[in-house]
Amino acid sequence: MTLAVAGAVASSGFNAVIGVLAWVRGRRRPVYRALALMSLSFALWSAGYCFAAPDFDDDFWMSLMFTPLAWLPGASLSFVWSFTGLDPSARRVRTVPLYMAGYLALGLMWTGRISLQQ
């Protein structure tokens, strides 16, 4: 196990614990929901890195590694804006386009329209 893979395993575990604790702590509050989604996205990305490393040649594991990055910008901005107290309707107006663009990129990636091998 290389140092990079060991770091990815540790990152995946720590982020998963933070995500689960945030979800259990307050899944009814937007700041905790966004933190849980953001932490679980980082955990999934790190887990995907563990399986894709060291060659990064397998299309399936590369796609799986980049899948959580589709909703990470929306989750990050939602977390920041809910932490600062932005109105929920204004937050939705600003984050929904990010989620939609992420899901579009995700669909293009999984159908082979976007290549990850470049």
PDB file of C-alpha atoms in Angstrom:
ATOM      1  CA  MET A   1       0.000   0.000   0.000  1.00  0.00           C
ATOM      2  CA  THR A   2       1.493   3.297  -1.056  1.00  0.00           C
ATOM      3  CA  LEU A   3       1.355   6.444   1.018  1.00  0.00           C
ATOM      4  CA  ALA A   4      -1.194   8.016  -1.334  1.00  0.00           C
ATOM      5  CA  VAL A   5      -3.576   5.064  -1.049  1.00  0.00           C
ATOM      6  CA  ALA A   6      -3.140   4.969   2.732  1.00  0.00           C
ATOM      7  CA  GLY A   7      -3.983   8.664   2.859  1.00  0.00           C
ATOM      8  CA  ALA A   8      -7.043   8.070   0.694  1.00  0.00           C
ATOM      9  CA  VAL A   9      -8.211   5.269   2.992  1.00  0.00           C
ATOM     10  CA  ALA A  10      -7.790   7.520   6.037  1.00  0.00           C
ATOM     11  CA  SER A  11      -9.539  10.411   4.298  1.00  0.00           C
ATOM     12  CA  SER A  12     -12.404   8.175   3.255  1.00  0.00           C
ATOM     13  CA  GLY A  13     -12.877   6.901   6.784  1.00  0.00           C
ATOM     14  CA  PHE A  14     -12.654  10.296   8.470  1.00  0.00           C
ATOM     15  CA  ASN A  15     -14.992  11.963   5.982  1.00  0.00           C
ATOM     16  CA  ALA A  16     -17.494   9.112   6.257  1.00  0.00           C
ATOM     17  CA  VAL A  17     -17.523   9.453  10.047  1.00  0.00           C
ATOM     18  CA  ILE A  18     -18.021  13.224   9.804  1.00  0.00           C
ATOM     19  CA  GLY A  19     -20.817  12.765   7.264  1.00  0.00           C
ATOM     20  CA  VAL A  20     -22.645  10.178   9.349  1.00  0.00           C
ATOM     21  CA  LEU A  21     -22.284  12.249  12.522  1.00  0.00           C
ATOM     22  CA  ALA A  22     -23.566  15.359  10.747  1.00  0.00           C
ATOM     23  CA  TRP A  23     -26.547  13.406   9.386  1.00  0.00           C
ATOM     24  CA  VAL A  24     -27.383  11.922  12.787  1.00  0.00           C
ATOM     25  CA  ARG A  25     -26.887  15.256  14.545  1.00  0.00           C
ATOM     26  CA  GLY A  26     -29.351  17.277  12.538  1.00  0.00           C
ATOM     27  CA  ARG A  27     -30.737  15.923   9.305  1.00  0.00           C
ATOM     28  CA  ARG A  28     -33.623  18.381   9.587  1.00  0.00           C
ATOM     29  CA  ARG A  29     -31.317  21.410   9.518  1.00  0.00           C
ATOM     30  CA  PRO A  30     -29.939  22.463   6.124  1.00  0.00           C
ATOM     31  CA  VAL A  31     -26.424  23.151   7.385  1.00  0.00           C
ATOM     32  CA  TYR A  32     -26.047  19.599   8.701  1.00  0.00           C
ATOM     33  CA  ARG A  33     -27.584  18.048   5.593  1.00  0.00           C
ATOM     34  CA  ALA A  34     -25.185  19.967   3.367  1.00  0.00           C
ATOM     35  CA  LEU A  35     -22.215  19.057   5.579  1.00  0.00           C
ATOM     36  CA  ALA A  36     -23.229  15.397   5.497  1.00  0.00           C
ATOM     37  CA  LEU A  37     -23.541  15.405   1.690  1.00  0.00           C
ATOM     38  CA  MET A  38     -20.239  17.211   1.301  1.00  0.00           C
ATOM     39  CA  SER A  39     -18.393  14.871   3.689  1.00  0.00           C
ATOM     40  CA  LEU A  40     -19.877  11.720   2.171  1.00  0.00           C
ATOM     41  CA  SER A  41     -18.933  13.005  -1.296  1.00  0.00           C
ATOM     42  CA  PHE A  42     -15.325  13.409  -0.200  1.00  0.00           C
ATOM     43  CA  ALA A  43     -15.456   9.938   1.356  1.00  0.00           C
ATOM     44  CA  LEU A  44     -16.744   8.387  -1.876  1.00  0.00           C
ATOM     45  CA  TRP A  45     -14.130  10.221  -3.922  1.00  0.00           C
ATOM     46  CA  SER A  46     -11.354   8.974  -1.638  1.00  0.00           C
ATOM     47  CA  ALA A  47     -12.705   5.415  -1.770  1.00  0.00           C
ATOM     48  CA  GLY A  48     -12.825   5.590  -5.554  1.00  0.00           C
ATOM     49  CA  TYR A  49      -9.230   6.793  -5.547  1.00  0.00           C
ATOM     50  CA  CYS A  50      -8.213   3.700  -3.573  1.00  0.00           C
ATOM     51  CA  PHE A  51      -9.611   1.408  -6.257  1.00  0.00           C
ATOM     52  CA  ALA A  52      -8.445   3.468  -9.256  1.00  0.00           C
ATOM     53  CA  ALA A  53      -4.845   3.870  -8.037  1.00  0.00           C
ATOM     54  CA  PRO A  54      -2.049   3.411  -9.069  1.00  0.00           C
ATOM     55  CA  ASP A  55      -2.672   3.116 -12.815  1.00  0.00           C
ATOM     56  CA  PHE A  56      -5.898   5.127 -13.258  1.00  0.00           C
ATOM     57  CA  ASP A  57      -6.590   3.190 -16.481  1.00  0.00           C
ATOM     58  CA  ASP A  58      -9.856   1.446 -15.610  1.00  0.00           C
ATOM     59  CA  ASP A  59     -12.784   3.453 -16.973  1.00  0.00           C
ATOM     60  CA  PHE A  60     -15.263   2.114 -14.409  1.00  0.00           C
ATOM     61  CA  TRP A  61     -13.207   3.054 -11.344  1.00  0.00           C
ATOM     62  CA  MET A  62     -12.288   6.424 -12.827  1.00  0.00           C
ATOM     63  CA  SER A  63     -15.967   7.177 -13.455  1.00  0.00           C
ATOM     64  CA  LEU A  64     -16.849   6.001  -9.977  1.00  0.00           C
ATOM     65  CA  MET A  65     -14.116   8.199  -8.523  1.00  0.00           C
ATOM     66  CA  PHE A  66     -15.418  11.299 -10.301  1.00  0.00           C
ATOM     67  CA  THR A  67     -19.124  10.627  -9.658  1.00  0.00           C
ATOM     68  CA  PRO A  68     -19.328  12.421  -6.265  1.00  0.00           C
ATOM     69  CA  LEU A  69     -17.709  15.478  -7.805  1.00  0.00           C
ATOM     70  CA  ALA A  70     -20.933  16.088  -9.737  1.00  0.00           C
ATOM     71  CA  TRP A  71     -22.847  17.268  -6.692  1.00  0.00           C
ATOM     72  CA  LEU A  72     -19.897  18.566  -4.640  1.00  0.00           C
ATOM     73  CA  PRO A  73     -20.010  22.207  -5.898  1.00  0.00           C
ATOM     74  CA  GLY A  74     -23.717  22.471  -5.075  1.00  0.00           C
ATOM     75  CA  ALA A  75     -23.262  20.835  -1.689  1.00  0.00           C
ATOM     76  CA  SER A  76     -20.291  23.059  -0.823  1.00  0.00           C
ATOM     77  CA  LEU A  77     -22.080  26.273  -1.718  1.00  0.00           C
ATOM     78  CA  SER A  78     -25.227  25.102   0.014  1.00  0.00           C
ATOM     79  CA  PHE A  79     -23.195  24.403   3.163  1.00  0.00           C
ATOM     80  CA  VAL A  80     -21.513  27.809   3.089  1.00  0.00           C
ATOM     81  CA  TRP A  81     -24.733  29.694   2.450  1.00  0.00           C
ATOM     82  CA  SER A  82     -26.741  27.787   5.031  1.00  0.00           C
ATOM     83  CA  PHE A  83     -23.905  28.341   7.523  1.00  0.00           C
ATOM     84  CA  THR A  84     -24.028  32.093   6.874  1.00  0.00           C
ATOM     85  CA  GLY A  85     -27.821  32.166   7.158  1.00  0.00           C
ATOM     86  CA  LEU A  86     -28.864  32.869   3.574  1.00  0.00           C
ATOM     87  CA  ASP A  87     -32.592  32.558   2.950  1.00  0.00           C
ATOM     88  CA  PRO A  88     -33.488  28.975   1.864  1.00  0.00           C
ATOM     89  CA  SER A  89     -35.305  30.106  -1.287  1.00  0.00           C
ATOM     90  CA  ALA A  90     -32.330  32.246  -2.369  1.00  0.00           C
ATOM     91  CA  ARG A  91     -29.997  29.347  -1.587  1.00  0.00           C
ATOM     92  CA  ARG A  92     -32.074  27.004  -3.755  1.00  0.00           C
ATOM     93  CA  VAL A  93     -32.077  29.463  -6.648  1.00  0.00           C
ATOM     94  CA  ARG A  94     -28.287  29.570  -6.514  1.00  0.00           C
ATOM     95  CA  THR A  95     -27.528  25.894  -5.924  1.00  0.00           C
ATOM     96  CA  VAL A  96     -30.067  24.115  -8.138  1.00  0.00           C
ATOM     97  CA  PRO A  97     -28.281  25.202 -11.367  1.00  0.00           C
ATOM     98  CA  LEU A  98     -25.021  23.797  -9.957  1.00  0.00           C
ATOM     99  CA  TYR A  99     -26.679  20.484  -9.150  1.00  0.00           C
ATOM    100  CA  MET A 100     -28.286  20.358 -12.607  1.00  0.00           C
ATOM    101  CA  ALA A 101     -24.974  21.093 -14.361  1.00  0.00           C
ATOM    102  CA  GLY A 102     -23.300  18.438 -12.227  1.00  0.00           C
ATOM    103  CA  TYR A 103     -25.915  15.834 -13.091  1.00  0.00           C
ATOM    104  CA  LEU A 104     -25.626  16.733 -16.777  1.00  0.00           C
ATOM    105  CA  ALA A 105     -21.848  16.258 -16.604  1.00  0.00           C
ATOM    106  CA  LEU A 106     -22.403  13.018 -14.697  1.00  0.00           C
ATOM    107  CA  GLY A 107     -24.752  11.700 -17.372  1.00  0.00           C
ATOM    108  CA  LEU A 108     -22.319  12.682 -20.120  1.00  0.00           C
ATOM    109  CA  MET A 109     -19.467  11.006 -18.283  1.00  0.00           C
ATOM    110  CA  TRP A 110     -21.286   7.710 -17.706  1.00  0.00           C
ATOM    111  CA  THR A 111     -22.539   7.558 -21.316  1.00  0.00           C
ATOM    112  CA  GLY A 112     -19.020   8.065 -22.645  1.00  0.00           C
ATOM    113  CA  ARG A 113     -19.484  11.555 -24.082  1.00  0.00           C
ATOM    114  CA  ILE A 114     -16.848  12.948 -21.701  1.00  0.00           C
ATOM    115  CA  SER A 115     -13.542  11.119 -21.422  1.00  0.00           C
ATOM    116  CA  LEU A 116     -11.585  10.971 -18.182  1.00  0.00           C
ATOM    117  CA  GLN A 117      -8.444   9.506 -19.702  1.00  0.00           C
ATOM    118  CA  GLN A 118      -6.987  12.786 -20.953  1.00  0.00           C
TER     119      GLN A 118
END
